[in-house]
Amino acid sequence: MMLILQLKKRIEILEAQVQELLKVQTAPTLIAKEKKSPFVKPTVVEIFDYACEKLSNDDALKFTEKFHAHYEANGWKVGRNQMKDWKAAVRKWDLTTFVTTNQNTKIKNGKFDSDAAQRIYNDAHNYTKG
């Protein structure tokens, strides 16, 4: 009989210890937080590839040129804050303004230069290969 009482007492002690361990493991201060990776500027090729999902190649080239130039000039900031997700910024831009029209074409020496975006893409693509 004494042995049974000792075993019951030991079981109660072990159950209390298990409960304490469960409380400690679920404490919010001990849960490891994921560290966010710092923002990495996208390449022109990455922007172009992402824009091609929503626009034709010609329109994507025009969009890529304007998007990259805009954020490169602003230090990749959205307002006063550092950009966190460039794909979200692409989605936020009104892509319908980049559908083929002559008004979005670069002007060079008084003439339209429709090859400007293609040259920028080719330069960037060759730069990333080398």
Short mmCIF file of N, CA and C in Angstrom, two decimals:
data_model
loop_
_atom_site.label_atom_id
_atom_site.label_comp_id
_atom_site.label_asym_id
_atom_site.label_seq_id
_atom_site.Cartn_x
_atom_site.Cartn_y
_atom_site.Cartn_z
N MET A 1 0.82 -1.19 0.00
CA MET A 1 0.00 0.00 0.00
C MET A 1 0.87 1.26 0.00
N MET A 2 1.91 1.22 0.77
CA MET A 2 2.83 2.34 0.86
C MET A 2 3.50 2.59 -0.49
N LEU A 3 3.79 1.55 -1.22
CA LEU A 3 4.41 1.66 -2.53
C LEU A 3 3.48 2.36 -3.52
N ILE A 4 2.20 2.07 -3.46
CA ILE A 4 1.21 2.68 -4.35
C ILE A 4 1.12 4.19 -4.06
N LEU A 5 1.11 4.56 -2.79
CA LEU A 5 1.05 5.97 -2.43
C LEU A 5 2.30 6.71 -2.90
N GLN A 6 3.45 6.08 -2.79
CA GLN A 6 4.69 6.69 -3.24
C GLN A 6 4.68 6.88 -4.77
N LEU A 7 4.14 5.89 -5.48
CA LEU A 7 4.06 6.00 -6.94
C LEU A 7 3.09 7.11 -7.37
N LYS A 8 1.96 7.22 -6.68
CA LYS A 8 0.99 8.27 -6.99
C LYS A 8 1.62 9.64 -6.76
N LYS A 9 2.34 9.78 -5.68
CA LYS A 9 3.00 11.04 -5.34
C LYS A 9 4.03 11.38 -6.42
N ARG A 10 4.78 10.37 -6.83
CA ARG A 10 5.81 10.57 -7.88
C ARG A 10 5.16 10.98 -9.21
N ILE A 11 4.02 10.39 -9.56
CA ILE A 11 3.29 10.72 -10.78
C ILE A 11 2.82 12.17 -10.73
N GLU A 12 2.30 12.60 -9.60
CA GLU A 12 1.85 13.98 -9.45
C GLU A 12 3.01 14.96 -9.64
N ILE A 13 4.16 14.62 -9.08
CA ILE A 13 5.34 15.48 -9.21
C ILE A 13 5.78 15.57 -10.68
N LEU A 14 5.80 14.43 -11.36
CA LEU A 14 6.20 14.41 -12.77
C LEU A 14 5.21 15.18 -13.65
N GLU A 15 3.92 15.05 -13.38
CA GLU A 15 2.92 15.80 -14.15
C GLU A 15 3.09 17.30 -13.94
N ALA A 16 3.41 17.71 -12.72
CA ALA A 16 3.64 19.13 -12.44
C ALA A 16 4.86 19.63 -13.20
N GLN A 17 5.89 18.82 -13.26
CA GLN A 17 7.10 19.20 -13.99
C GLN A 17 6.83 19.32 -15.49
N VAL A 18 6.04 18.41 -16.03
CA VAL A 18 5.68 18.46 -17.45
C VAL A 18 4.90 19.74 -17.75
N GLN A 19 3.96 20.09 -16.88
CA GLN A 19 3.18 21.32 -17.06
C GLN A 19 4.09 22.55 -17.04
N GLU A 20 5.06 22.57 -16.16
CA GLU A 20 6.00 23.68 -16.09
C GLU A 20 6.83 23.78 -17.37
N LEU A 21 7.26 22.63 -17.88
CA LEU A 21 8.04 22.62 -19.12
C LEU A 21 7.21 23.13 -20.29
N LEU A 22 5.95 22.75 -20.35
CA LEU A 22 5.08 23.23 -21.43
C LEU A 22 4.88 24.73 -21.35
N LYS A 23 4.74 25.26 -20.15
CA LYS A 23 4.58 26.71 -19.99
C LYS A 23 5.83 27.45 -20.44
N VAL A 24 6.99 26.94 -20.10
CA VAL A 24 8.24 27.59 -20.46
C VAL A 24 8.45 27.57 -21.97
N GLN A 25 8.13 26.47 -22.64
CA GLN A 25 8.35 26.36 -24.07
C GLN A 25 7.42 27.25 -24.87
N THR A 26 6.25 27.53 -24.38
CA THR A 26 5.30 28.36 -25.13
C THR A 26 5.38 29.83 -24.74
N ALA A 27 6.29 30.18 -23.85
CA ALA A 27 6.43 31.59 -23.47
C ALA A 27 6.86 32.40 -24.69
N PRO A 28 6.23 33.55 -24.92
CA PRO A 28 6.53 34.33 -26.12
C PRO A 28 7.96 34.84 -26.19
N THR A 29 8.61 35.00 -25.06
CA THR A 29 9.98 35.53 -25.09
C THR A 29 10.98 34.49 -25.58
N LEU A 30 10.63 33.22 -25.53
CA LEU A 30 11.56 32.19 -25.95
C LEU A 30 11.34 31.73 -27.38
N ILE A 31 10.27 32.15 -28.00
CA ILE A 31 10.01 31.77 -29.38
C ILE A 31 10.92 32.59 -30.29
N ALA A 32 11.65 31.90 -31.14
CA ALA A 32 12.59 32.58 -32.02
C ALA A 32 11.83 33.36 -33.09
N LYS A 33 12.19 34.64 -33.24
CA LYS A 33 11.56 35.46 -34.26
C LYS A 33 12.39 35.36 -35.54
N GLU A 34 11.66 35.33 -36.67
CA GLU A 34 12.36 35.30 -37.94
C GLU A 34 12.89 36.69 -38.26
N LYS A 35 14.14 36.75 -38.64
CA LYS A 35 14.73 38.02 -39.02
C LYS A 35 14.43 38.27 -40.49
N LYS A 36 13.98 39.48 -40.78
CA LYS A 36 13.70 39.83 -42.17
C LYS A 36 15.01 40.15 -42.87
N SER A 37 15.11 39.66 -44.08
CA SER A 37 16.32 39.95 -44.83
C SER A 37 16.28 41.40 -45.31
N PRO A 38 17.42 42.04 -45.39
CA PRO A 38 17.44 43.43 -45.83
C PRO A 38 17.03 43.54 -47.31
N PHE A 39 16.53 44.70 -47.68
CA PHE A 39 16.07 44.92 -49.05
C PHE A 39 17.26 44.85 -50.01
N VAL A 40 17.08 44.14 -51.11
CA VAL A 40 18.10 44.05 -52.15
C VAL A 40 17.51 44.68 -53.41
N LYS A 41 18.21 45.65 -53.98
CA LYS A 41 17.72 46.31 -55.18
C LYS A 41 17.57 45.29 -56.30
N PRO A 42 16.44 45.33 -57.02
CA PRO A 42 16.28 44.41 -58.14
C PRO A 42 17.09 44.87 -59.33
N THR A 43 17.47 43.93 -60.18
CA THR A 43 18.14 44.30 -61.42
C THR A 43 17.09 44.70 -62.43
N VAL A 44 17.51 45.35 -63.49
CA VAL A 44 16.59 45.74 -64.55
C VAL A 44 15.96 44.50 -65.17
N VAL A 45 16.73 43.44 -65.27
CA VAL A 45 16.22 42.21 -65.86
C VAL A 45 15.11 41.61 -64.99
N GLU A 46 15.29 41.64 -63.67
CA GLU A 46 14.25 41.12 -62.77
C GLU A 46 12.96 41.93 -62.90
N ILE A 47 13.10 43.25 -62.98
CA ILE A 47 11.92 44.10 -63.13
C ILE A 47 11.23 43.80 -64.46
N PHE A 48 12.03 43.69 -65.52
CA PHE A 48 11.46 43.41 -66.84
C PHE A 48 10.72 42.07 -66.85
N ASP A 49 11.34 41.04 -66.30
CA ASP A 49 10.70 39.72 -66.27
C ASP A 49 9.39 39.75 -65.50
N TYR A 50 9.36 40.48 -64.39
CA TYR A 50 8.14 40.57 -63.60
C TYR A 50 7.07 41.38 -64.33
N ALA A 51 7.49 42.44 -65.02
CA ALA A 51 6.53 43.27 -65.77
C ALA A 51 5.97 42.52 -66.97
N CYS A 52 6.75 41.60 -67.53
CA CYS A 52 6.28 40.82 -68.69
C CYS A 52 5.10 39.92 -68.32
N GLU A 53 4.94 39.61 -67.05
CA GLU A 53 3.80 38.80 -66.63
C GLU A 53 2.49 39.55 -66.82
N LYS A 54 2.53 40.88 -66.80
CA LYS A 54 1.31 41.67 -66.87
C LYS A 54 1.21 42.51 -68.15
N LEU A 55 2.33 42.74 -68.84
CA LEU A 55 2.35 43.60 -70.01
C LEU A 55 3.02 42.88 -71.18
N SER A 56 2.84 43.42 -72.39
CA SER A 56 3.56 42.88 -73.54
C SER A 56 5.03 43.28 -73.41
N ASN A 57 5.88 42.68 -74.23
CA ASN A 57 7.32 42.95 -74.13
C ASN A 57 7.65 44.42 -74.34
N ASP A 58 7.04 45.04 -75.35
CA ASP A 58 7.33 46.46 -75.62
C ASP A 58 6.88 47.34 -74.46
N ASP A 59 5.68 47.08 -73.95
CA ASP A 59 5.17 47.88 -72.84
C ASP A 59 5.97 47.61 -71.57
N ALA A 60 6.40 46.36 -71.39
CA ALA A 60 7.21 46.02 -70.21
C ALA A 60 8.55 46.74 -70.24
N LEU A 61 9.12 46.90 -71.44
CA LEU A 61 10.38 47.64 -71.56
C LEU A 61 10.21 49.10 -71.15
N LYS A 62 9.12 49.71 -71.61
CA LYS A 62 8.85 51.10 -71.25
C LYS A 62 8.64 51.23 -69.74
N PHE A 63 7.86 50.31 -69.20
CA PHE A 63 7.60 50.35 -67.76
C PHE A 63 8.89 50.16 -66.97
N THR A 64 9.70 49.19 -67.37
CA THR A 64 10.94 48.89 -66.66
C THR A 64 11.85 50.10 -66.63
N GLU A 65 11.95 50.77 -67.77
CA GLU A 65 12.81 51.96 -67.85
C GLU A 65 12.35 53.03 -66.85
N LYS A 66 11.06 53.32 -66.85
CA LYS A 66 10.55 54.38 -65.97
C LYS A 66 10.62 53.97 -64.49
N PHE A 67 10.23 52.74 -64.20
CA PHE A 67 10.21 52.26 -62.82
C PHE A 67 11.61 52.28 -62.23
N HIS A 68 12.57 51.72 -62.96
CA HIS A 68 13.95 51.64 -62.46
C HIS A 68 14.55 53.04 -62.30
N ALA A 69 14.33 53.90 -63.29
CA ALA A 69 14.88 55.26 -63.21
C ALA A 69 14.28 56.02 -62.03
N HIS A 70 12.98 55.86 -61.82
CA HIS A 70 12.30 56.57 -60.72
C HIS A 70 12.87 56.17 -59.36
N TYR A 71 12.93 54.87 -59.11
CA TYR A 71 13.38 54.43 -57.79
C TYR A 71 14.89 54.54 -57.62
N GLU A 72 15.63 54.45 -58.70
CA GLU A 72 17.08 54.65 -58.60
C GLU A 72 17.37 56.10 -58.20
N ALA A 73 16.59 57.03 -58.76
CA ALA A 73 16.76 58.44 -58.42
C ALA A 73 16.34 58.75 -56.99
N ASN A 74 15.37 58.00 -56.47
CA ASN A 74 14.86 58.24 -55.12
C ASN A 74 15.51 57.37 -54.06
N GLY A 75 16.54 56.64 -54.41
CA GLY A 75 17.24 55.80 -53.44
C GLY A 75 16.43 54.61 -52.98
N TRP A 76 15.55 54.12 -53.84
CA TRP A 76 14.70 52.96 -53.56
C TRP A 76 13.91 53.17 -52.27
N LYS A 77 13.32 54.35 -52.19
CA LYS A 77 12.47 54.69 -51.04
C LYS A 77 11.04 54.87 -51.51
N VAL A 78 10.12 54.55 -50.62
CA VAL A 78 8.70 54.80 -50.84
C VAL A 78 8.32 55.87 -49.84
N GLY A 79 8.14 57.09 -50.32
CA GLY A 79 7.97 58.21 -49.42
C GLY A 79 9.28 58.45 -48.69
N ARG A 80 9.24 58.38 -47.38
CA ARG A 80 10.46 58.55 -46.58
C ARG A 80 11.05 57.22 -46.11
N ASN A 81 10.34 56.14 -46.38
CA ASN A 81 10.74 54.83 -45.87
C ASN A 81 11.47 54.02 -46.92
N GLN A 82 12.41 53.21 -46.45
CA GLN A 82 13.14 52.31 -47.33
C GLN A 82 12.18 51.28 -47.91
N MET A 83 12.32 50.99 -49.19
CA MET A 83 11.45 50.01 -49.84
C MET A 83 11.68 48.63 -49.22
N LYS A 84 10.61 47.88 -49.04
CA LYS A 84 10.70 46.53 -48.48
C LYS A 84 10.44 45.46 -49.52
N ASP A 85 9.55 45.75 -50.48
CA ASP A 85 9.17 44.75 -51.48
C ASP A 85 8.96 45.45 -52.81
N TRP A 86 9.90 45.29 -53.73
CA TRP A 86 9.80 46.00 -55.01
C TRP A 86 8.68 45.44 -55.86
N LYS A 87 8.33 44.17 -55.70
CA LYS A 87 7.23 43.61 -56.48
C LYS A 87 5.90 44.25 -56.08
N ALA A 88 5.75 44.56 -54.81
CA ALA A 88 4.55 45.26 -54.37
C ALA A 88 4.50 46.65 -54.97
N ALA A 89 5.66 47.30 -55.09
CA ALA A 89 5.70 48.63 -55.71
C ALA A 89 5.32 48.55 -57.19
N VAL A 90 5.74 47.48 -57.87
CA VAL A 90 5.35 47.30 -59.27
C VAL A 90 3.84 47.15 -59.37
N ARG A 91 3.27 46.34 -58.49
CA ARG A 91 1.82 46.13 -58.51
C ARG A 91 1.06 47.42 -58.23
N LYS A 92 1.65 48.30 -57.45
CA LYS A 92 0.99 49.55 -57.09
C LYS A 92 0.97 50.55 -58.25
N TRP A 93 1.96 50.52 -59.10
CA TRP A 93 2.01 51.44 -60.23
C TRP A 93 0.85 51.12 -61.17
N ASP A 94 0.31 52.14 -61.78
CA ASP A 94 -0.79 51.97 -62.74
C ASP A 94 -0.19 51.50 -64.06
N LEU A 95 -0.28 50.21 -64.31
CA LEU A 95 0.36 49.64 -65.50
C LEU A 95 -0.38 49.99 -66.78
N THR A 96 -1.62 50.42 -66.68
CA THR A 96 -2.38 50.74 -67.89
C THR A 96 -1.80 51.96 -68.61
N THR A 97 -1.05 52.80 -67.90
CA THR A 97 -0.45 53.96 -68.56
C THR A 97 0.73 53.55 -69.44
N PHE A 98 1.18 52.33 -69.34
CA PHE A 98 2.32 51.88 -70.12
C PHE A 98 1.91 51.03 -71.31
N VAL A 99 0.60 50.94 -71.55
CA VAL A 99 0.14 50.23 -72.74
C VAL A 99 0.54 51.06 -73.94
N THR A 100 0.90 50.40 -75.02
CA THR A 100 1.51 51.04 -76.18
C THR A 100 0.81 52.32 -76.62
N THR A 101 1.52 53.43 -76.43
CA THR A 101 1.13 54.74 -76.96
C THR A 101 2.41 55.47 -77.32
N ASN A 102 2.33 56.38 -78.23
CA ASN A 102 3.54 57.12 -78.62
C ASN A 102 3.98 58.13 -77.58
N GLN A 103 3.08 58.54 -76.71
CA GLN A 103 3.44 59.58 -75.75
C GLN A 103 4.42 59.09 -74.69
N ASN A 104 4.57 57.77 -74.50
CA ASN A 104 5.50 57.25 -73.51
C ASN A 104 6.87 56.93 -74.11
N THR A 105 7.06 57.24 -75.39
CA THR A 105 8.30 56.92 -76.07
C THR A 105 9.32 58.03 -75.84
N LYS A 106 10.58 57.67 -75.67
CA LYS A 106 11.64 58.65 -75.47
C LYS A 106 11.78 59.53 -76.72
N ILE A 107 12.17 60.77 -76.51
CA ILE A 107 12.41 61.68 -77.63
C ILE A 107 13.90 61.95 -77.69
N LYS A 108 14.47 61.77 -78.88
CA LYS A 108 15.91 61.97 -79.07
C LYS A 108 16.08 62.87 -80.29
N ASN A 109 16.70 64.02 -80.11
CA ASN A 109 16.91 64.99 -81.19
C ASN A 109 15.62 65.33 -81.92
N GLY A 110 14.52 65.47 -81.17
CA GLY A 110 13.26 65.85 -81.77
C GLY A 110 12.53 64.70 -82.44
N LYS A 111 13.09 63.50 -82.42
CA LYS A 111 12.45 62.34 -83.05
C LYS A 111 12.21 61.28 -81.98
N PHE A 112 11.18 60.48 -82.19
CA PHE A 112 10.92 59.40 -81.24
C PHE A 112 12.02 58.35 -81.30
N ASP A 113 12.46 57.91 -80.15
CA ASP A 113 13.50 56.89 -80.06
C ASP A 113 12.90 55.68 -79.38
N SER A 114 12.25 54.83 -80.16
CA SER A 114 11.56 53.68 -79.58
C SER A 114 12.53 52.58 -79.16
N ASP A 115 13.78 52.69 -79.57
CA ASP A 115 14.76 51.65 -79.23
C ASP A 115 15.47 51.91 -77.91
N ALA A 116 15.17 53.03 -77.25
CA ALA A 116 15.87 53.38 -76.01
C ALA A 116 15.68 52.33 -74.93
N ALA A 117 14.45 51.89 -74.76
CA ALA A 117 14.17 50.89 -73.73
C ALA A 117 14.87 49.57 -74.05
N GLN A 118 14.89 49.20 -75.33
CA GLN A 118 15.56 47.95 -75.72
C GLN A 118 17.05 48.03 -75.44
N ARG A 119 17.66 49.18 -75.71
CA ARG A 119 19.09 49.33 -75.44
C ARG A 119 19.37 49.24 -73.94
N ILE A 120 18.52 49.85 -73.12
CA ILE A 120 18.70 49.79 -71.67
C ILE A 120 18.61 48.35 -71.19
N TYR A 121 17.61 47.62 -71.70
CA TYR A 121 17.45 46.21 -71.30
C TYR A 121 18.67 45.40 -71.72
N ASN A 122 19.12 45.58 -72.97
CA ASN A 122 20.27 44.82 -73.47
C ASN A 122 21.52 45.12 -72.65
N ASP A 123 21.74 46.41 -72.34
CA ASP A 123 22.90 46.78 -71.52
C ASP A 123 22.84 46.11 -70.15
N ALA A 124 21.69 46.16 -69.54
CA ALA A 124 21.55 45.57 -68.21
C ALA A 124 21.70 44.06 -68.27
N HIS A 125 21.15 43.45 -69.30
CA HIS A 125 21.23 41.99 -69.44
C HIS A 125 22.69 41.58 -69.65
N ASN A 126 23.42 42.32 -70.49
CA ASN A 126 24.83 42.01 -70.71
C ASN A 126 25.65 42.27 -69.47
N TYR A 127 25.29 43.29 -68.70
CA TYR A 127 26.00 43.60 -67.46
C TYR A 127 25.86 42.48 -66.44
N THR A 128 24.65 41.92 -66.33
CA THR A 128 24.43 40.85 -65.34
C THR A 128 25.10 39.56 -65.77
N LYS A 129 25.31 39.36 -67.06
CA LYS A 129 25.99 38.14 -67.53
C LYS A 129 27.47 38.20 -67.26
N GLY A 130 28.05 39.38 -67.37
CA GLY A 130 29.51 39.54 -67.26
C GLY A 130 29.93 39.63 -65.90
#
